[in-house]
Short mmCIF file of C-alpha atoms in Angstrom, two decimals:
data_model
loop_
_atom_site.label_atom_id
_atom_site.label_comp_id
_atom_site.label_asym_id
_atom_site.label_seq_id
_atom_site.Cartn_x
_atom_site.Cartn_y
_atom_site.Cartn_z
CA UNK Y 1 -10.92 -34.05 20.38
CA UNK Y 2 -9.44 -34.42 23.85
CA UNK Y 3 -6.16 -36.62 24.69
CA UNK Y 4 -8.84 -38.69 26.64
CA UNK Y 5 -10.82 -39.01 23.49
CA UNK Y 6 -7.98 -39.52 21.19
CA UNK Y 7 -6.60 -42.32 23.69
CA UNK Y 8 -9.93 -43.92 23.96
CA UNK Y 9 -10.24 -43.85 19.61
CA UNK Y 10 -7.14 -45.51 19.94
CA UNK Y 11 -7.64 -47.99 22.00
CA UNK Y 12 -10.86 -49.03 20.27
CA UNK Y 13 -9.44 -50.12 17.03
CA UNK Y 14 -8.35 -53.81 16.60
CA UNK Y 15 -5.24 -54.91 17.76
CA UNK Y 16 -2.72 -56.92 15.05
CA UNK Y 17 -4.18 -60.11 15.75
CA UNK Y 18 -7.57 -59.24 15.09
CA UNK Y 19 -6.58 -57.48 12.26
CA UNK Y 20 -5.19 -60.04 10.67
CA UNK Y 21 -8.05 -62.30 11.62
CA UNK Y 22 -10.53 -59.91 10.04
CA UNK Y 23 -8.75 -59.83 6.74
CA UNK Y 24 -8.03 -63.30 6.65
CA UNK Y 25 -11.66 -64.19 7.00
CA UNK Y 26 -12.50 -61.62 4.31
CA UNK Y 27 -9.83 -62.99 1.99
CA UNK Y 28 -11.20 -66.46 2.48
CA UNK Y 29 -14.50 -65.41 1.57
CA UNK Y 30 -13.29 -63.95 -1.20
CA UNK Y 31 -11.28 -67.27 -1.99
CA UNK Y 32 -15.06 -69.32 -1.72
CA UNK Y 33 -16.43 -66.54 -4.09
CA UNK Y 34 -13.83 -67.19 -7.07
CA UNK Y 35 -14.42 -70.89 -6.14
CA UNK Y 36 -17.96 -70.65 -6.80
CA UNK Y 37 -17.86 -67.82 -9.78
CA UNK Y 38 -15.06 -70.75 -11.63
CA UNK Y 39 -17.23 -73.68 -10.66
CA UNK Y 40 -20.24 -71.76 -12.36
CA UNK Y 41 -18.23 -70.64 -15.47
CA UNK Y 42 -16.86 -74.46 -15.81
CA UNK Y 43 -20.24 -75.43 -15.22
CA UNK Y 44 -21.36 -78.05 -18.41
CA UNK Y 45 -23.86 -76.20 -21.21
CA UNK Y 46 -23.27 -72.94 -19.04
CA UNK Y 47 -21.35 -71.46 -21.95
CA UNK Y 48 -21.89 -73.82 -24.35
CA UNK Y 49 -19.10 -75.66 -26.30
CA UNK Y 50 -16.00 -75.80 -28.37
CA UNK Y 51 -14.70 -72.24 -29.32
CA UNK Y 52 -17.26 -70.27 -28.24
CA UNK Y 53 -16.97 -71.50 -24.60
CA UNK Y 54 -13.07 -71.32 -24.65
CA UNK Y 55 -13.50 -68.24 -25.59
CA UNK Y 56 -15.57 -67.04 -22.79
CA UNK Y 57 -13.72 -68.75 -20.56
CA UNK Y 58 -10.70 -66.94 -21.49
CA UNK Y 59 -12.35 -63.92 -20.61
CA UNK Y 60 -14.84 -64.59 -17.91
CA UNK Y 61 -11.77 -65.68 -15.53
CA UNK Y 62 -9.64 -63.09 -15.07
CA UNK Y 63 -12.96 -61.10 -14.45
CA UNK Y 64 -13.88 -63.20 -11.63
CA UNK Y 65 -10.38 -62.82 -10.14
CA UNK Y 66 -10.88 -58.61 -10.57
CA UNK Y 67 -14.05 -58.65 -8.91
CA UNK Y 68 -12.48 -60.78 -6.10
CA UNK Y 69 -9.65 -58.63 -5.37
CA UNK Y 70 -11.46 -55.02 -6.18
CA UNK Y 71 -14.41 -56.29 -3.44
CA UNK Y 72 -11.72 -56.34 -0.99
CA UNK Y 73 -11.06 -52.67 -0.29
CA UNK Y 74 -14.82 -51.97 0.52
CA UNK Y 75 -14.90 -55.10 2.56
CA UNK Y 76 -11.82 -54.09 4.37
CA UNK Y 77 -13.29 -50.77 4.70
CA UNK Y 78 -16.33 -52.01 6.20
CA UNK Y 79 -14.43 -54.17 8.87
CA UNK Y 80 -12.64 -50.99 10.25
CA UNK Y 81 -9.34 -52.35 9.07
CA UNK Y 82 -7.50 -49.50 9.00
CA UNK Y 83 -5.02 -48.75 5.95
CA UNK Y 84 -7.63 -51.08 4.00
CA UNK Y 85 -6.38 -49.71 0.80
CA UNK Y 86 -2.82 -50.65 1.35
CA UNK Y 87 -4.14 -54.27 2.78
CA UNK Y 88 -6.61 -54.57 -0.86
CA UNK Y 89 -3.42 -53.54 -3.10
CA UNK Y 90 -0.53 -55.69 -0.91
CA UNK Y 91 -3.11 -58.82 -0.45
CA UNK Y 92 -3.00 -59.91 -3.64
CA UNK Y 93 0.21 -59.82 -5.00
CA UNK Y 94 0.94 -61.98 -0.74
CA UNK Y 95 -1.49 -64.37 -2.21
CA UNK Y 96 0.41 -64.98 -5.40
CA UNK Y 97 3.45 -65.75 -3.02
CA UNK Y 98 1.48 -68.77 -1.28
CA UNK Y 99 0.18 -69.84 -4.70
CA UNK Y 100 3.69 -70.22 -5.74
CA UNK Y 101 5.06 -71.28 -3.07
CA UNK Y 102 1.62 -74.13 -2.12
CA UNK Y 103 0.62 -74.51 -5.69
CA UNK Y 104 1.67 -78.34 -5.97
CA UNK Y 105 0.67 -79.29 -3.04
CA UNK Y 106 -2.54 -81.83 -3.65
CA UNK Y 107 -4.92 -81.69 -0.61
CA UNK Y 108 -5.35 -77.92 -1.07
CA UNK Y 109 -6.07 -78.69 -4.72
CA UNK Y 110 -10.38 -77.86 -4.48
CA UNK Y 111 -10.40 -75.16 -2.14
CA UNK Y 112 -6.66 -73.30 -2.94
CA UNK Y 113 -7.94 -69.90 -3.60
CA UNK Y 114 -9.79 -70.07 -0.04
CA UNK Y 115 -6.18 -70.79 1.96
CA UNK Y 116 -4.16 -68.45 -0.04
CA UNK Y 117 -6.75 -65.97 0.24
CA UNK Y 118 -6.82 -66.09 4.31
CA UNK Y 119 -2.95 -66.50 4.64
CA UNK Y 120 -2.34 -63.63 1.71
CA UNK Y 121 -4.87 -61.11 3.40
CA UNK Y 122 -3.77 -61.93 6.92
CA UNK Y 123 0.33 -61.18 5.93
CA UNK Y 124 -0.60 -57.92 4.21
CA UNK Y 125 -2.61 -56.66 7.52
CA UNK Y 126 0.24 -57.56 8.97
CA UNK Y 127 2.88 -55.40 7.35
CA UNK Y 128 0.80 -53.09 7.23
CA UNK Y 129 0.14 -52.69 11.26
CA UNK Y 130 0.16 -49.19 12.61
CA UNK Y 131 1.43 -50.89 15.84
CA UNK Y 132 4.35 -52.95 14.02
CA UNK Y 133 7.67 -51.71 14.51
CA UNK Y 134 9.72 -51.48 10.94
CA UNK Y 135 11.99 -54.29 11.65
CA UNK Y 136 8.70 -56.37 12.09
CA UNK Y 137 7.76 -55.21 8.58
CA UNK Y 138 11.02 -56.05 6.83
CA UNK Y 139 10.70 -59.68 8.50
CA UNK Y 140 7.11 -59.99 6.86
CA UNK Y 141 7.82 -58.55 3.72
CA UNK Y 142 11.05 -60.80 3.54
CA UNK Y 143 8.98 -63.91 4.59
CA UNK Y 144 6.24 -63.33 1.61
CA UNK Y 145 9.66 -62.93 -0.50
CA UNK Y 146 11.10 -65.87 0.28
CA UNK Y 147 8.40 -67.93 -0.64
CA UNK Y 148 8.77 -67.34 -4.02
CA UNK Y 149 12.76 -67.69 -3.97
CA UNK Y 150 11.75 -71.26 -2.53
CA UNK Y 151 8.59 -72.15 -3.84
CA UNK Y 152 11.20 -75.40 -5.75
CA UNK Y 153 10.69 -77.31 -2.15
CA UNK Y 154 6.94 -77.27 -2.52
CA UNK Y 155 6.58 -79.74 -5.75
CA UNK Y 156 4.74 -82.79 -5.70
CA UNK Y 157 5.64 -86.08 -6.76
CA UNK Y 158 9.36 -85.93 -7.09
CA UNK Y 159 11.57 -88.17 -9.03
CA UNK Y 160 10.04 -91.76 -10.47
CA UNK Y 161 7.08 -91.78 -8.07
CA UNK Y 162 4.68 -92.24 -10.16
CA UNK Y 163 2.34 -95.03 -8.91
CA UNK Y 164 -0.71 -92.56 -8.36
CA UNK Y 165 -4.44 -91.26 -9.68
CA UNK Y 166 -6.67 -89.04 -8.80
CA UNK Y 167 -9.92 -90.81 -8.67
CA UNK Y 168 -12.66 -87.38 -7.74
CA UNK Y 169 -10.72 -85.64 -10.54
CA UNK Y 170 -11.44 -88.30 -12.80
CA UNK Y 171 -15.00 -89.23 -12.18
CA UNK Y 172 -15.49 -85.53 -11.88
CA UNK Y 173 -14.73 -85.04 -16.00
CA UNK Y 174 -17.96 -85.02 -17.58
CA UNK Y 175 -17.02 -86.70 -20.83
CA UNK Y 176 -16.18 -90.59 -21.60
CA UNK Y 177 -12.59 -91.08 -20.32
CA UNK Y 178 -10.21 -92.76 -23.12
CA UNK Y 179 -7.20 -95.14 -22.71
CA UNK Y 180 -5.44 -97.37 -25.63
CA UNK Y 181 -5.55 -101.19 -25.59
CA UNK Y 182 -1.46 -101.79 -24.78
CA UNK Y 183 -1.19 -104.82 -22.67
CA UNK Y 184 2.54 -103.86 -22.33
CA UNK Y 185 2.16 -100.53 -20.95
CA UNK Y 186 0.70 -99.60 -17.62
CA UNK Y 187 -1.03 -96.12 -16.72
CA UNK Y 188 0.60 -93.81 -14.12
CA UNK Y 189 -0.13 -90.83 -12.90
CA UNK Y 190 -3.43 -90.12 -13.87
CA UNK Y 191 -5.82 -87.20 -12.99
CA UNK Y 192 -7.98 -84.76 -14.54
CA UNK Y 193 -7.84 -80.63 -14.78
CA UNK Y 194 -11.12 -79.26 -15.25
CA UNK Y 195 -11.11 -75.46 -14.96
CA UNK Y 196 -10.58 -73.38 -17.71
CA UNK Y 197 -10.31 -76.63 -20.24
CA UNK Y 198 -10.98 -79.40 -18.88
CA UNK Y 199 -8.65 -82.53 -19.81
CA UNK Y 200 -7.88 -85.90 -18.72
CA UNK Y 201 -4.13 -86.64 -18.72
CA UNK Y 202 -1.75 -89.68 -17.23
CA UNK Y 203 1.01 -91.47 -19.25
CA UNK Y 204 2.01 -94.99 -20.39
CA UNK Y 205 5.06 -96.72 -19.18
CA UNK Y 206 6.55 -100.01 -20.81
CA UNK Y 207 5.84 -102.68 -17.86
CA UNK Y 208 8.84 -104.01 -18.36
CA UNK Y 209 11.05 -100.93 -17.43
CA UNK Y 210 12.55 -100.49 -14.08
CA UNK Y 211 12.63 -97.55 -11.87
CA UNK Y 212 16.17 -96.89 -13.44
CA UNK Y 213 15.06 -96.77 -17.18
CA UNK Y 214 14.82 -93.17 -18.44
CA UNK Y 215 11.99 -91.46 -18.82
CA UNK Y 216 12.68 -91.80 -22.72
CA UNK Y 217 10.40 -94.97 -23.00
CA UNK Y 218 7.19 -93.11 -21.58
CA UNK Y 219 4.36 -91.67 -23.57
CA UNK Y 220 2.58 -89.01 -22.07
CA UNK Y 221 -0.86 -89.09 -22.89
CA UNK Y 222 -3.57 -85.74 -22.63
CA UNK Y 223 -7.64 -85.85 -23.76
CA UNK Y 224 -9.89 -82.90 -24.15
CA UNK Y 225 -13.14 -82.03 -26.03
CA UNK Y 226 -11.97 -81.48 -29.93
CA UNK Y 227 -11.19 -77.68 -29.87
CA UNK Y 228 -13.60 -75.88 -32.45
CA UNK Y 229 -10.76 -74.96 -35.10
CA UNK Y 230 -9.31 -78.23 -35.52
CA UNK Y 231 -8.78 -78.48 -39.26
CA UNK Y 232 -6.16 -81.23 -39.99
CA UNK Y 233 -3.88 -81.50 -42.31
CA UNK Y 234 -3.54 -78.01 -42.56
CA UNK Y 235 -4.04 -77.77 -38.81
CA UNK Y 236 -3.37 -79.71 -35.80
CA UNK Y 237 -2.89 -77.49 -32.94
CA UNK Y 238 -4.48 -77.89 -30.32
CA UNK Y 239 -3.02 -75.20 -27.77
CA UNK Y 240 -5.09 -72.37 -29.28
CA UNK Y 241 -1.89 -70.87 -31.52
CA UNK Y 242 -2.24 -68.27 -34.42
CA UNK Y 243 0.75 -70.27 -35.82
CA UNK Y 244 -0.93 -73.63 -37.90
CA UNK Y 245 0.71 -76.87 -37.24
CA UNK Y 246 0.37 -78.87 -40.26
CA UNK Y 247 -0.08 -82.88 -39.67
CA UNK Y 248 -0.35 -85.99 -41.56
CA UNK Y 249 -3.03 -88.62 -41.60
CA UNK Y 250 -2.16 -91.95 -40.74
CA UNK Y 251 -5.74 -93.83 -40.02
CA UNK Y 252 -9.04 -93.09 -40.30
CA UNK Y 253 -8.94 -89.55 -37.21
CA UNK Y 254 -5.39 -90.30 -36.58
CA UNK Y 255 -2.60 -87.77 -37.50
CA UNK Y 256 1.06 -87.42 -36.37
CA UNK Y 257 2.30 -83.88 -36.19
CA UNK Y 258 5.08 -82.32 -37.39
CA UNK Y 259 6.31 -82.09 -33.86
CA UNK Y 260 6.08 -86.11 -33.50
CA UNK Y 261 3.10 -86.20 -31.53
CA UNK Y 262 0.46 -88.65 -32.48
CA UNK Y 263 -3.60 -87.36 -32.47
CA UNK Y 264 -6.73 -89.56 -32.48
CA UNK Y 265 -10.20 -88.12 -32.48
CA UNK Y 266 -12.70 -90.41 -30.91
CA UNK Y 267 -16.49 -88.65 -30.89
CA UNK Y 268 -16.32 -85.18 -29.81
CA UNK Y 269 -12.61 -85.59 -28.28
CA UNK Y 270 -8.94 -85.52 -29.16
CA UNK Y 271 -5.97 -87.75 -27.38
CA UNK Y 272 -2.58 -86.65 -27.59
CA UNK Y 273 0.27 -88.61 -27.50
CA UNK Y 274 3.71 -87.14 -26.54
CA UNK Y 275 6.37 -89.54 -26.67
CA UNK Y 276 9.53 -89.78 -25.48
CA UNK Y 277 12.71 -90.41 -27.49
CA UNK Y 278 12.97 -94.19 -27.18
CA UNK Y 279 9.31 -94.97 -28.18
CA UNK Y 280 9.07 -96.71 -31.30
CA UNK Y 281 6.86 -95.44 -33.69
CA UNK Y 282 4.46 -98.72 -34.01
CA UNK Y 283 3.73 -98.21 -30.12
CA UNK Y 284 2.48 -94.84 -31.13
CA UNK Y 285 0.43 -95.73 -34.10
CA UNK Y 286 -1.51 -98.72 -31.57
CA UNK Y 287 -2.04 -96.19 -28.86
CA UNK Y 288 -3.66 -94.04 -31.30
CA UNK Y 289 -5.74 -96.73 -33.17
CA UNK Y 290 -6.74 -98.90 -30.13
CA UNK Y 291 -8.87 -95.81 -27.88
CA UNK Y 292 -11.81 -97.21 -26.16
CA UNK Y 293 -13.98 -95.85 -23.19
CA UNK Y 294 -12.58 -96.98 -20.15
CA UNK Y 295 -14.47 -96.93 -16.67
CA UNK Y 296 -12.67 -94.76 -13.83
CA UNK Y 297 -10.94 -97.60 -12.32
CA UNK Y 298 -9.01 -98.85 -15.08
CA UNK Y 299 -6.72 -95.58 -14.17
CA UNK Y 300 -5.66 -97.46 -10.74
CA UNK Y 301 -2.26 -98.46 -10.43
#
């Protein structure tokens, strides 16, 4: 190959910008991808329910996220991005600095893979430009560092505020949504997670404490489908543990654990109740005995 030819190769390849464009484009796409692979696995009657479905859950997750990030490299590849395989194996671990750093932050909350994919594929093209000097790769590679030295600054709802719901999350969750009859309490902070097990969770504050009261007097309240080996008294653990956690009936589906949480089983679902270490006991026992279906709104502040 001539100097002319060699020259002309050169100048043919993307410059940084492009680069970077390219990958971040693929590493959005692969972002929508997990979306959609999740969104399918989540899917109601896809997988069925109780244990079984946890179960493939469990597994059918982190096998989505493989075939995201292994698809990269030919992708890359196919772009022309040169040093794809350093960009695949570096992309990844740049998007887990975003997550970090992002994670709390609520209007990325739907499509979060989809930004930290572009911005996590776009820094590792970056540092690893032919045409960046080294001190342009140390500022990078510090920059994707520091994000997870500071990802602290990026946390939502700080201190008592409270006063907020999540309405799509909520009407989103497939199942009746539950809530105690306590007159004296008021509901704060409710929303719904529903990826790998979907739950309902917000938490009950006395209306007659102040912004200054401690967060002693709050019960914080979860719901989910009744997982599949539930077996109370022996076992009352809901968190999927090999280790049993033994409870005691205290109305008809109602238990208290021997961690001081109270459980009530309503239809095919369980609500938790974690209370703090100023809530009487009685408050407990009417939260748990007093569920009822609730319509979305009765979750507005």
């Amino acid at each position: 190959m001539t100097l002319e030819q060699t020259a002309a190769s050169a100048d043919s390849k993307p410059g940084v910008g492009v680069r970077c464009a390219i990958a971040a484009g693929i590493g959005a796409g692969l972002g929508l991808v997990y979306v959609g692979l999740i969104a399918l696995i989540t899917s109601e009657g896809v997988l069925g329910d109780g244990l079984g479905r946890l179960g493939w859950l469990i597994i059918l997750t982190p096998l989505a996220l493989a075939f995201c990030v292994i698809m990269a490299w030919p992708l890359l590849r196919a772009a022309k991005v040169e040093k794809a395989g350093q960009v695949a194996l570096l992309g990844p671990l740049a998007v887990w600095a975003w997550w970090e750093f992002l994670g709390a932050v609520d209007v990325l909350e739907l499509f979060k893979p989809v930004f930290f994919g572009a911005a996590g594929y776009a820094a590792a093209a970056l540092v690893t430009a032919p045409r960046l000097p080294s001190w342009g790769r140390i500022a990078v590679g510090a920059a994707v560092a520091a994000l997870f030295l500071f990802r602290p600054v990026a946390v939502n709802n700080t201190g008592e505020s409270w006063d907020w719901w999540r309405e799509d999350e909520l009407r989103a969750y497939t199942r009746p949504l539950l809530a105690p009859d306590m007159p004296d309490y008021r509901i704060q902070a409710a929303g719904a997670a529903n990826e790998l097990t979907p739950r309902v969770y917000y938490r009950l504050r006395p209306r007659s404490a102040d912004d200054n009261t401690s967060s002693a007097v709050n019960i914080e309240v979860t719901q989910q489908l009744t997982p599949a080996d539930f077996d109370p008294p022996t076992d009352c653990d809901l968190m999927g543990s090999r280790i049993p956690e033994p409870c005691t009936l205290l109305a008809p589906d109602v238990w208290r654990t021997s961690q001081g949480t109270y459980l009530a089983r309503k239809d095919s679902q369980i609500v938790e109740f974690r209370p703090g270490a100023s809530v009487p006991d009685n408050d407990l026992l009417k939260a748990a005995t007093t569920l009822r279906v609730v319509p979305v709104e009765h979750f507005e502040p």
